[in-house]
Amino acid sequence: MQVNENFEPVIVAFCCNWCSYAGADLSGTNRLNYPANVKIIRVPCSCRVNPMFILRAFQKGADGVIICGCHPGDCHYTSGNYFTRRRITLLYSMLDFLGIERNRTRLEWVSAAEGAKFADVMNQFTEDVRKLGKNRRLEDLRCRKQ
Amino acid sequence: MQRIGVFVCHCGTNIAATVDVKAVAEALSHEQGVVISQDYQYMCSESGQDLIKNAVKEHKLTGVVVCSCSPRMHENTFRKAAASAGLNPYLVEIANIREQCSWIHKDIASATDKAIILGKAAVAKVNLNTPLTAGESPVVKRALVIGGGIAGIQTALDIAEAGFDVDIVEKEPTIGGKMAQIDKTFPTLDCAACILTPKMVEAAQNEHITIHSFSEVSAVKGFVGNFTVTIKKKARFVDETKCTGCGLCTEKCPMKKVPNEFNMGLDNRTAVYIPFAQAVPKVATIDPNYCLMLKNGKCGVCSKVCSVGAIDYKQTDKFIEQKYGAIVVATGFNPIKLDKYDEFAYSYCPDVVTSLELERLMNAAGPNGGTLLRPSDKTHPHTIVFVQCVGSRCDDSKGKQYCSKICCMYTAKHAMLIREKYPDTEVYVFYIDVRTPGKNFDEFYRRAVEQYNVHYIKGMVGKVSPKADGKIDVQASDLLSNEQLHINADMVVLATAIEPDKSARPLATMLTTQMDTNDFFTEAHPKLRPVESATAGIFLSGACQGPKDIPETVAQASAAAAKAIGLLCKNSITCNPCVAHSNELMCNGCSACEKVCPYGAITYQDKEFRMPDRTTAIRRVASVNPAVCQGCGACTVACPSGAMDLNGFSNSQIMAEVDAICK
């Protein structure tokens, strides 16, 4: 597959308020770089992320979507990230069925103390999505900006 | 029609250096609903806030977007500013262009583009914000302190001083913690027991303090101001209310070969025991692993000699439930296990001890009555080698990456005390660095070197090998003279790294607080909120948050108490209005939401609805109790009909953000 060096993927990151959003802040406080392609949306808990939001992002032209939550067992709301884990697993099988590359969607656990991990994950994910190229299968051309 | 104001902060050069703030303000001024778009040096300053207040009044704003630092930092500041100008505070949104943009990226063009997109997402969200009103919930005027070491005791005393009831839960049979095991304290060399035991007694006698010793927290429910905690009172097989602590049972108990935890296993205790003479509460405890009566049903000596009939072999664990407004965690630390450090011969040579074991060996109430003798042959050691950073500052997986902070100082203390008491003893200290920041700390260390002639050698010990004649060969390198050394020592003392207590991890799960990778509790903000956890109503005291010496622990304990008192003083607290709500017209009463709710906030009601054909029908619909809901949003995704939504993070708001980012 041809890799377009100039391709800049659009990446949406859903981060839970208590762990991953704070982890993202920490990587900023520590001045750890990751690509500007990543745009973060704050949600109270990773379990607030409806799989519909992920599909919506792909429909609107996102090339990758990553969901970050507290480590299993550390959820601020006790059990939210367990629901997330199950829902994303189901979403994976649906995306597999549709023929959408698995690497475009990722679920990661990043705690409030893991600023370095957050930057690493985002660097890695952006590279993975860059290799996959533009999301053509799920993008709705009617949504594309003229 | 929305009237939105956008305010872009320079944050000095923190944002302005990598983001073209004027371009951001200009780009956002064309967004839907935006009527004013400005940039300013410091939005959080008084004049920056005035900018928002004036704009709200002047332009009759219906929404505000501040492009600035993280909402975790100043969301409240800007919400308050908006509220004081008459705008509902929940109509304010923050676009995080500092921590998540300007500090991350170096390229001005891409950072500016990203800042614009983040700003657009915030504008798109605020277009859909609705005014929210926070409810109130009452505060239970009672605090729980988990852990009865010096941190827990100090916190409890301070809260009790303010007139609130406090319960201390301690897992050991007595309060006192690690400080009770220590002989002398640095840098003053005053006796640890002399300053700790009066505090233990004060806690026991305080009318506001209840001590649950030999107890553990087994479940925590609820939220700030209204926690329900289940405390497990472990069976000690002695009636606490009857036992007078006379100690007759401990004298008569025939099972005398139980390793004594309080003396770090250096001597033995009996199966029925009182940990130490000044224990609080001074009540005996039977160790079921060793008691002959409990194991084999044959003995019963203690119950025969007990004059008050306090022994109760049939006692079982008891569970008590209590409501609290605030919880302070003070679970403390432990030295790490040294089983991975075979090079120091700790596991098979009795004369290689940890620093905490040395404390007991030197303590007047310790196994040797305060005379320093080798554990192996009870002779006086003439050469002692101290090894620093055992398990601390390790890059490998064997130890801990962090500095345990207290070891440099207590090693200097040990070296000094030994030289003071036994001037004929040679003392060597091997170190990587000597770290002595603190009041009178460096002076203390210099006294050890200059006045007491302790041999400080920069370098690490490679191998400790016991020899046949009872001596110990210590092989080490002197980094400054670049020499290999062999020291013929009588004793080796390992300054062991400290780690959080094992009970901390399950406790953090129960309290839904965060921990770092080393299992220390994470504070809400490392600089500005060092004694609070990110979970409201949970405070941190002492070494459970990070390695600390005694003065720091006491200072943090009092700070945590002050924060807890601040909470307990209030009659009610404002709740988070970002809670779930159900659209009854869409709800079909399927119970999917109820099953995922971790708080049991969702109940079902039969309600009468008017149908289009003018008849009425009774349907079962979900209803959310806003006082119990914590706003996680699990139900909103579980709901198949889309009836459940979350205030402040509604489906349409998040989708609008997604759209703005993907556009």
XYZ file of N, CA, C and O in Angstrom, chain B residues 137-143 164-165 224-227 322-326 567-568 570-571:
88
model
N -27.016 19.044 48.922
C -27.160 17.800 49.676
C -26.538 17.993 51.055
O -25.537 18.699 51.198
N -27.144 17.414 52.079
C -26.681 17.662 53.445
C -25.337 16.995 53.733
O -24.948 16.035 53.072
N -24.621 17.513 54.727
C -23.310 16.974 55.102
C -23.420 16.290 56.467
O -23.896 16.891 57.431
N -22.999 15.043 56.522
C -22.956 14.320 57.797
C -21.760 14.848 58.573
O -20.637 14.880 58.065
N -21.974 15.257 59.812
C -20.903 15.944 60.552
C -20.038 14.939 61.317
O -19.984 14.937 62.547
N -19.422 14.054 60.583
C -18.562 13.056 61.206
C -17.497 12.666 60.192
O -17.790 12.540 59.010
N -16.260 12.498 60.651
C -15.175 12.166 59.730
C -14.618 10.792 60.045
O -14.656 10.338 61.187
N -15.805 18.170 65.859
C -16.518 17.142 65.087
C -16.106 15.748 65.549
O -14.969 15.538 65.991
N -17.037 14.814 65.422
C -16.723 13.431 65.786
C -15.853 12.799 64.711
O -16.069 13.012 63.527
N -19.407 12.646 48.522
C -18.979 13.698 49.434
C -20.122 14.175 50.338
O -21.223 14.419 49.873
N -19.828 14.261 51.618
C -20.826 14.713 52.583
C -21.719 13.608 53.081
O -22.411 13.761 54.090
N -21.717 12.479 52.377
C -22.682 11.437 52.723
C -22.162 10.045 52.358
O -22.765 9.337 51.577
N -21.018 9.687 52.942
C -20.461 8.357 52.694
C -21.073 7.371 53.694
O -21.287 7.715 54.847
N -21.502 2.982 59.323
C -21.527 4.332 59.882
C -21.516 5.336 58.729
O -20.936 5.073 57.678
N -22.165 6.486 58.954
C -22.186 7.523 57.922
C -21.136 8.592 58.223
O -20.942 8.960 59.383
N -20.467 9.055 57.188
C -19.435 10.071 57.354
C -19.588 11.159 56.292
O -20.035 10.890 55.179
N -19.162 12.371 56.640
C -19.176 13.451 55.660
C -17.866 13.538 54.900
O -17.825 13.929 53.745
N -16.767 13.175 55.597
C -15.443 13.279 54.975
C -14.616 12.058 55.351
O -14.811 11.486 56.424
N -15.046 21.171 55.101
C -16.207 20.478 54.526
C -17.270 20.225 55.592
O -18.460 20.473 55.383
N -16.826 19.771 56.781
C -17.785 19.399 57.828
C -18.512 20.619 58.393
O -19.610 20.501 58.940
N -19.829 22.940 56.766
C -20.970 23.313 55.938
C -22.174 22.448 56.292
O -22.012 21.256 56.570
N -23.356 23.057 56.258
C -24.557 22.261 56.498
C -24.949 21.491 55.253
O -25.522 20.417 55.328
